[in-house]
Structures are given as structure tokens and as C-alpha cells.
Amino acid sequence: MNSPSPSPLSWAPLRWANALSRIAVWAGGALTLASVLLISFDVLARKFLGFNTGGADELSSYAFAISTTWSLAFATLQRANVRVDVLYQTLPLRLCAILDWISLVALGVFMTYLTWYAMDVVTASWVQKSAANTTMATPLWIPQGLWFIGLVWMCIVLALMLVRASTAIVTGDLDTVKALCGVRSAQEEADEEAASGERLINAERQGARA
């Protein structure tokens, strides 16, 4: 019996990229939660106390943009990005691997162009000392810069994934290509849900014992 192929994320650069991406997605989630709390407080203060914090809408829009780009790399590593797989599931494994590689290249090209133009936006805001047309007058390079960092990190992660996927295709390791950038099967999603449910049950049991 052949032993199962190791996870593509066991490759050291991708393992570190996954760990850093997980931190980034948690930071993005914290920003989103903070913006929700700020908006909730602003609404309640306006209704019951007769004042508002000012800038809640502006800050929440920055938080949304930043948290979106900071979560891109982790979502891609976890294969959580949406792909149409009506025909994919019926194709031969080798053809699927080639299509997976092509999709990774296409995503990399798109993200490179997006990041390049995002750099122009941040640079222009920095050079022109642009500020938001609001009472806060936020220097735009600050939120734009944080937003840009997420795009840069996404490009780095995609480059690492492409190197690993290309090596796997050359060596004929099609299972690794599928595990790295293929469409997640229904069985994989079911297994993940089962594992998540088991962790929840174990946590509840430990809480009951405490």
C-alpha cells in the first residue's frame, strides 16, 4: 500500500506562510469585530445619549478594506476561494491538475496587476499628502498602506504556491497539486465539518468537567 502524500503545507515556506496568514486573518477579524462594536456604540449613543462618536462609518470602511485583503492569503491556502466545478469533478486527475495550475497562474497574474495599481494609489496619496474629506481628515496613505500590505502578502503566498505546484507537476505528484490548489471535494468539506463538530463537543465536555 502506498503511503499518503504529505500535505503541501508541510513544505517549510508554505508552512510559515500559512502560520502568518492565519495571524493576518485573525487580525482582520479583530478589525471587523471592532468596527461592529464601534458602529453599535455610535448608534446607541446617538439614540439614547444625543451624541455620536464621529468617524465610525469612515473607520469601519477602512477596517473592511484592510480585513478583506489580509484574509485573501489564508482563504487561498485553505482553498476557500469560489470556483465553478460543474465539469471539474468528472475530469481525469491529470487534466484537473493542469487546470488547477492554470487557475493558480491566472490568479497570480490578476493579483500582480491589482497590487501594482494599488501601489500607485498608495504612492500618489503619500506624495500628494492626500487626506480624507471628513472631520477626521485621515491621511489616506495609512489605511491604503495597510490595505496594500495584504495584497503584497497575497502575491508572495501565490508565488510560493506556484513554485510548489509547478514542482509537483514536473515530478508527477498530482495529488499534491490537487491538495494545494484543487477544488475541495464534498468529502473533504464533510470531514472538516465533522472534525469541527468533534472539537466543539470535546470543548463542551471539558467545560462541563471544569
C-alpha atoms as a printed R data frame, in Angstrom:
    type eleno elety resid chain resno       x      y       z
1   ATOM     1    CA   MET     A     1   0.000  0.000   0.000
2   ATOM     2    CA   ASN     A     2   1.311  3.441  -0.949
3   ATOM     3    CA   SER     A     3   1.634  5.891   1.913
4   ATOM     4    CA   PRO     A     4  -0.435  9.075   1.569
5   ATOM     5    CA   SER     A     5   1.329 12.106   0.147
6   ATOM     6    CA   PRO     A     6   2.372 14.647   2.758
7   ATOM     7    CA   SER     A     7   0.372 17.840   2.968
8   ATOM     8    CA   PRO     A     8   1.679 20.501   0.563
9   ATOM     9    CA   LEU     A     9   1.649 22.888   3.525
10  ATOM    10    CA   SER     A    10   4.323 20.724   5.156
11  ATOM    11    CA   TRP     A    11   6.843 22.450   2.859
12  ATOM    12    CA   ALA     A    12   8.599 24.871   5.200
13  ATOM    13    CA   PRO     A    13   7.982 28.131   3.262
14  ATOM    14    CA   LEU     A    14   4.286 27.344   2.872
15  ATOM    15    CA   ARG     A    15   4.038 26.227   6.488
16  ATOM    16    CA   TRP     A    16   5.363 29.595   7.629
17  ATOM    17    CA   ALA     A    17   3.156 31.383   5.108
18  ATOM    18    CA   ASN     A    18   0.129 29.544   6.450
19  ATOM    19    CA   ALA     A    19   1.016 30.470  10.031
20  ATOM    20    CA   LEU     A    20   1.486 34.156   9.185
21  ATOM    21    CA   SER     A    21  -1.684 34.166   7.077
22  ATOM    22    CA   ARG     A    22  -3.608 32.734  10.000
23  ATOM    23    CA   ILE     A    23  -2.360 35.590  12.203
24  ATOM    24    CA   ALA     A    24  -3.353 38.088   9.499
25  ATOM    25    CA   VAL     A    25  -6.869 36.670   9.180
26  ATOM    26    CA   TRP     A    26  -7.323 36.820  12.952
27  ATOM    27    CA   ALA     A    27  -6.156 40.445  12.903
28  ATOM    28    CA   GLY     A    28  -8.603 41.178  10.103
29  ATOM    29    CA   GLY     A    29 -11.385 39.533  12.057
30  ATOM    30    CA   ALA     A    30 -10.495 41.626  15.102
31  ATOM    31    CA   LEU     A    31 -10.704 44.784  12.974
32  ATOM    32    CA   THR     A    32 -14.128 43.751  11.702
33  ATOM    33    CA   LEU     A    33 -15.352 42.994  15.220
34  ATOM    34    CA   ALA     A    34 -14.004 46.325  16.469
35  ATOM    35    CA   SER     A    35 -15.829 48.180  13.706
36  ATOM    36    CA   VAL     A    36 -19.080 46.377  14.569
37  ATOM    37    CA   LEU     A    37 -18.728 47.375  18.221
38  ATOM    38    CA   LEU     A    38 -17.883 50.962  17.281
39  ATOM    39    CA   ILE     A    39 -20.891 51.302  14.978
40  ATOM    40    CA   SER     A    40 -23.181 49.714  17.587
41  ATOM    41    CA   PHE     A    41 -21.955 52.133  20.229
42  ATOM    42    CA   ASP     A    42 -22.350 55.054  17.826
43  ATOM    43    CA   VAL     A    43 -25.968 54.118  17.053
44  ATOM    44    CA   LEU     A    44 -26.880 53.633  20.725
45  ATOM    45    CA   ALA     A    45 -25.124 56.831  21.793
46  ATOM    46    CA   ARG     A    46 -26.921 58.824  19.110
47  ATOM    47    CA   LYS     A    47 -30.320 57.426  20.150
48  ATOM    48    CA   PHE     A    48 -30.061 57.474  23.931
49  ATOM    49    CA   LEU     A    49 -27.324 59.971  24.777
50  ATOM    50    CA   GLY     A    50 -27.762 62.504  21.991
51  ATOM    51    CA   PHE     A    51 -24.238 62.410  20.588
52  ATOM    52    CA   ASN     A    52 -22.143 60.324  18.210
53  ATOM    53    CA   THR     A    53 -18.520 59.353  18.195
54  ATOM    54    CA   GLY     A    54 -17.879 60.749  14.725
55  ATOM    55    CA   GLY     A    55 -15.922 58.816  12.135
56  ATOM    56    CA   ALA     A    56 -17.489 55.416  12.820
57  ATOM    57    CA   ASP     A    57 -18.517 54.992   9.189
58  ATOM    58    CA   GLU     A    58 -15.111 56.072   7.959
59  ATOM    59    CA   LEU     A    59 -13.166 53.800  10.307
60  ATOM    60    CA   SER     A    60 -15.413 50.824   9.592
61  ATOM    61    CA   SER     A    61 -14.882 51.239   5.846
62  ATOM    62    CA   TYR     A    62 -11.118 51.214   6.392
63  ATOM    63    CA   ALA     A    63 -11.433 48.144   8.607
64  ATOM    64    CA   PHE     A    64 -13.489 46.324   5.977
65  ATOM    65    CA   ALA     A    65 -10.991 47.029   3.192
66  ATOM    66    CA   ILE     A    66  -7.978 46.052   5.307
67  ATOM    67    CA   SER     A    67  -9.539 42.894   6.728
68  ATOM    68    CA   THR     A    68 -10.534 41.804   3.217
69  ATOM    69    CA   THR     A    69  -7.006 41.894   1.790
70  ATOM    70    CA   TRP     A    70  -5.474 40.453   4.948
71  ATOM    71    CA   SER     A    71  -7.724 37.389   4.677
72  ATOM    72    CA   LEU     A    72  -7.043 36.663   0.988
73  ATOM    73    CA   ALA     A    73  -3.871 34.601   1.506
74  ATOM    74    CA   PHE     A    74  -5.351 32.377   4.208
75  ATOM    75    CA   ALA     A    75  -8.522 31.789   2.185
76  ATOM    76    CA   THR     A    76  -6.414 30.769  -0.824
77  ATOM    77    CA   LEU     A    77  -4.202 28.429   1.196
78  ATOM    78    CA   GLN     A    78  -7.329 26.795   2.643
79  ATOM    79    CA   ARG     A    79  -8.846 26.561  -0.861
80  ATOM    80    CA   ALA     A    80 -11.849 28.554   0.331
81  ATOM    81    CA   ASN     A    81 -11.978 30.686  -2.809
82  ATOM    82    CA   VAL     A    82 -15.011 30.050  -5.019
83  ATOM    83    CA   ARG     A    83 -14.567 28.078  -8.239
84  ATOM    84    CA   VAL     A    84 -17.118 26.609 -10.639
85  ATOM    85    CA   ASP     A    85 -16.688 22.833 -10.559
86  ATOM    86    CA   VAL     A    86 -19.633 21.526 -12.605
87  ATOM    87    CA   LEU     A    87 -17.328 19.701 -15.042
88  ATOM    88    CA   TYR     A    88 -14.223 19.620 -12.853
89  ATOM    89    CA   GLN     A    89 -15.323 16.645 -10.769
90  ATOM    90    CA   THR     A    90 -15.757 14.477 -13.899
91  ATOM    91    CA   LEU     A    91 -12.366 15.203 -15.480
92  ATOM    92    CA   PRO     A    92  -9.250 12.956 -15.269
93  ATOM    93    CA   LEU     A    93  -6.850 13.709 -12.419
94  ATOM    94    CA   ARG     A    94  -4.023 14.839 -14.718
95  ATOM    95    CA   LEU     A    95  -6.252 17.295 -16.573
96  ATOM    96    CA   CYS     A    96  -7.614 18.587 -13.259
97  ATOM    97    CA   ALA     A    97  -4.055 19.165 -12.049
98  ATOM    98    CA   ILE     A    98  -3.208 21.155 -15.178
99  ATOM    99    CA   LEU     A    99  -6.380 23.236 -14.812
100 ATOM   100    CA   ASP     A   100  -5.567 23.825 -11.139
101 ATOM   101    CA   TRP     A   101  -2.106 25.047 -12.099
102 ATOM   102    CA   ILE     A   102  -3.528 27.325 -14.803
103 ATOM   103    CA   SER     A   103  -6.075 28.755 -12.356
104 ATOM   104    CA   LEU     A   104  -3.261 29.485  -9.894
105 ATOM   105    CA   VAL     A   105  -1.263 31.255 -12.600
106 ATOM   106    CA   ALA     A   106  -4.323 33.273 -13.679
107 ATOM   107    CA   LEU     A   107  -4.998 34.306 -10.083
108 ATOM   108    CA   GLY     A   108  -1.351 35.269  -9.675
109 ATOM   109    CA   VAL     A   109  -1.397 37.436 -12.811
110 ATOM   110    CA   PHE     A   110  -4.596 39.161 -11.691
111 ATOM   111    CA   MET     A   111  -3.270 39.815  -8.180
112 ATOM   112    CA   THR     A   112   0.018 41.140  -9.567
113 ATOM   113    CA   TYR     A   113  -1.780 43.705 -11.721
114 ATOM   114    CA   LEU     A   114  -4.099 44.636  -8.855
115 ATOM   115    CA   THR     A   115  -1.191 45.069  -6.447
116 ATOM   116    CA   TRP     A   116   0.767 47.130  -8.973
117 ATOM   117    CA   TYR     A   117  -2.080 49.612  -9.398
118 ATOM   118    CA   ALA     A   118  -2.717 49.606  -5.652
119 ATOM   119    CA   MET     A   119   0.888 50.678  -5.184
120 ATOM   120    CA   ASP     A   120   0.234 53.620  -7.497
121 ATOM   121    CA   VAL     A   121  -2.738 54.628  -5.348
122 ATOM   122    CA   VAL     A   122  -0.745 54.492  -2.110
123 ATOM   123    CA   THR     A   123   2.226 56.288  -3.658
124 ATOM   124    CA   ALA     A   124   0.020 59.077  -5.016
125 ATOM   125    CA   SER     A   125  -1.617 59.555  -1.606
126 ATOM   126    CA   TRP     A   126   1.793 59.727   0.041
127 ATOM   127    CA   VAL     A   127   3.324 62.175  -2.445
128 ATOM   128    CA   GLN     A   128   0.253 64.402  -2.598
129 ATOM   129    CA   LYS     A   129  -0.338 64.180   1.158
130 ATOM   130    CA   SER     A   130  -3.964 63.306   0.453
131 ATOM   131    CA   ALA     A   131  -6.389 63.281   3.356
132 ATOM   132    CA   ALA     A   132  -9.953 62.040   3.697
133 ATOM   133    CA   ASN     A   133 -12.633 64.647   3.088
134 ATOM   134    CA   THR     A   134 -14.067 64.087   6.566
135 ATOM   135    CA   THR     A   135 -13.877 65.639  10.009
136 ATOM   136    CA   MET     A   136 -11.111 63.171  10.897
137 ATOM   137    CA   ALA     A   137  -9.060 64.172   7.825
138 ATOM   138    CA   THR     A   138  -7.268 60.814   7.935
139 ATOM   139    CA   PRO     A   139  -4.053 60.720   5.869
140 ATOM   140    CA   LEU     A   140  -5.143 58.267   3.174
141 ATOM   141    CA   TRP     A   141  -1.772 56.571   2.851
142 ATOM   142    CA   ILE     A   142  -2.253 54.971   6.276
143 ATOM   143    CA   PRO     A   143  -5.383 52.860   5.573
144 ATOM   144    CA   GLN     A   144  -4.347 52.434   1.950
145 ATOM   145    CA   GLY     A   145  -0.915 51.229   3.042
146 ATOM   146    CA   LEU     A   146  -2.392 48.631   5.384
147 ATOM   147    CA   TRP     A   147  -4.743 47.550   2.604
148 ATOM   148    CA   PHE     A   148  -1.783 47.332   0.213
149 ATOM   149    CA   ILE     A   149   0.215 45.137   2.619
150 ATOM   150    CA   GLY     A   150  -2.494 42.494   2.400
151 ATOM   151    CA   LEU     A   151  -2.267 42.493  -1.402
152 ATOM   152    CA   VAL     A   152   1.530 42.194  -1.314
153 ATOM   153    CA   TRP     A   153   1.323 39.272   1.099
154 ATOM   154    CA   MET     A   154  -1.225 37.576  -1.158
155 ATOM   155    CA   CYS     A   155   1.202 37.860  -4.091
156 ATOM   156    CA   ILE     A   156   4.022 36.360  -2.012
157 ATOM   157    CA   VAL     A   157   1.858 33.429  -0.942
158 ATOM   158    CA   LEU     A   158   0.697 32.831  -4.515
159 ATOM   159    CA   ALA     A   159   4.322 32.801  -5.681
160 ATOM   160    CA   LEU     A   160   5.185 30.149  -3.075
161 ATOM   161    CA   MET     A   161   2.135 28.101  -4.054
162 ATOM   162    CA   LEU     A   162   3.055 28.332  -7.721
163 ATOM   163    CA   VAL     A   163   6.604 27.147  -7.057
164 ATOM   164    CA   ARG     A   164   5.315 24.162  -5.067
165 ATOM   165    CA   ALA     A   165   2.591 23.326  -7.602
166 ATOM   166    CA   SER     A   166   4.986 23.592 -10.554
167 ATOM   167    CA   THR     A   167   7.467 21.279  -8.850
168 ATOM   168    CA   ALA     A   168   4.700 18.794  -8.135
169 ATOM   169    CA   ILE     A   169   3.515 18.796 -11.757
170 ATOM   170    CA   VAL     A   170   7.040 18.280 -13.085
171 ATOM   171    CA   THR     A   171   7.592 15.339 -10.731
172 ATOM   172    CA   GLY     A   172   4.148 13.884 -11.462
173 ATOM   173    CA   ASP     A   173   2.862 14.396  -7.928
174 ATOM   174    CA   LEU     A   174  -0.695 15.202  -8.999
175 ATOM   175    CA   ASP     A   175  -2.173 14.557  -5.548
176 ATOM   176    CA   THR     A   176  -0.087 17.394  -4.138
177 ATOM   177    CA   VAL     A   177  -1.298 19.747  -6.861
178 ATOM   178    CA   LYS     A   178  -4.891 18.876  -6.030
179 ATOM   179    CA   ALA     A   179  -4.297 19.227  -2.287
180 ATOM   180    CA   LEU     A   180  -2.624 22.606  -2.782
181 ATOM   181    CA   CYS     A   181  -4.831 24.389  -5.304
182 ATOM   182    CA   GLY     A   182  -7.571 21.999  -6.400
183 ATOM   183    CA   VAL     A   183 -11.280 22.330  -5.790
184 ATOM   184    CA   ARG     A   184 -12.258 20.919  -2.412
185 ATOM   185    CA   SER     A   185 -14.376 17.798  -2.700
186 ATOM   186    CA   ALA     A   186 -17.617 17.242  -0.829
187 ATOM   187    CA   GLN     A   187 -15.855 14.556   1.214
188 ATOM   188    CA   GLU     A   188 -13.118 16.957   2.308
189 ATOM   189    CA   GLU     A   189 -15.706 19.531   3.378
190 ATOM   190    CA   ALA     A   190 -17.684 16.865   5.242
191 ATOM   191    CA   ASP     A   191 -14.544 15.652   7.035
192 ATOM   192    CA   GLU     A   192 -13.695 19.220   8.059
193 ATOM   193    CA   GLU     A   193 -17.200 19.794   9.407
194 ATOM   194    CA   ALA     A   194 -17.012 16.523  11.332
195 ATOM   195    CA   ALA     A   195 -13.657 17.489  12.820
196 ATOM   196    CA   SER     A   196 -15.024 20.903  13.774
197 ATOM   197    CA   GLY     A   197 -18.033 19.303  15.451
198 ATOM   198    CA   GLU     A   198 -15.776 16.907  17.356
199 ATOM   199    CA   ARG     A   199 -13.645 19.800  18.631
200 ATOM   200    CA   LEU     A   200 -16.795 21.594  19.778
201 ATOM   201    CA   ILE     A   201 -18.067 18.520  21.625
202 ATOM   202    CA   ASN     A   202 -14.695 17.994  23.316
203 ATOM   203    CA   ALA     A   203 -14.616 21.646  24.383
204 ATOM   204    CA   GLU     A   204 -18.114 21.332  25.870
205 ATOM   205    CA   ARG     A   205 -17.109 18.177  27.743
206 ATOM   206    CA   GLN     A   206 -14.028 19.842  29.174
207 ATOM   207    CA   GLY     A   207 -16.147 22.825  30.237
208 ATOM   208    CA   ALA     A   208 -18.634 20.543  31.950
209 ATOM   209    CA   ARG     A   209 -15.865 18.761  33.848
210 ATOM   210    CA   ALA     A   210 -14.417 22.072  34.985
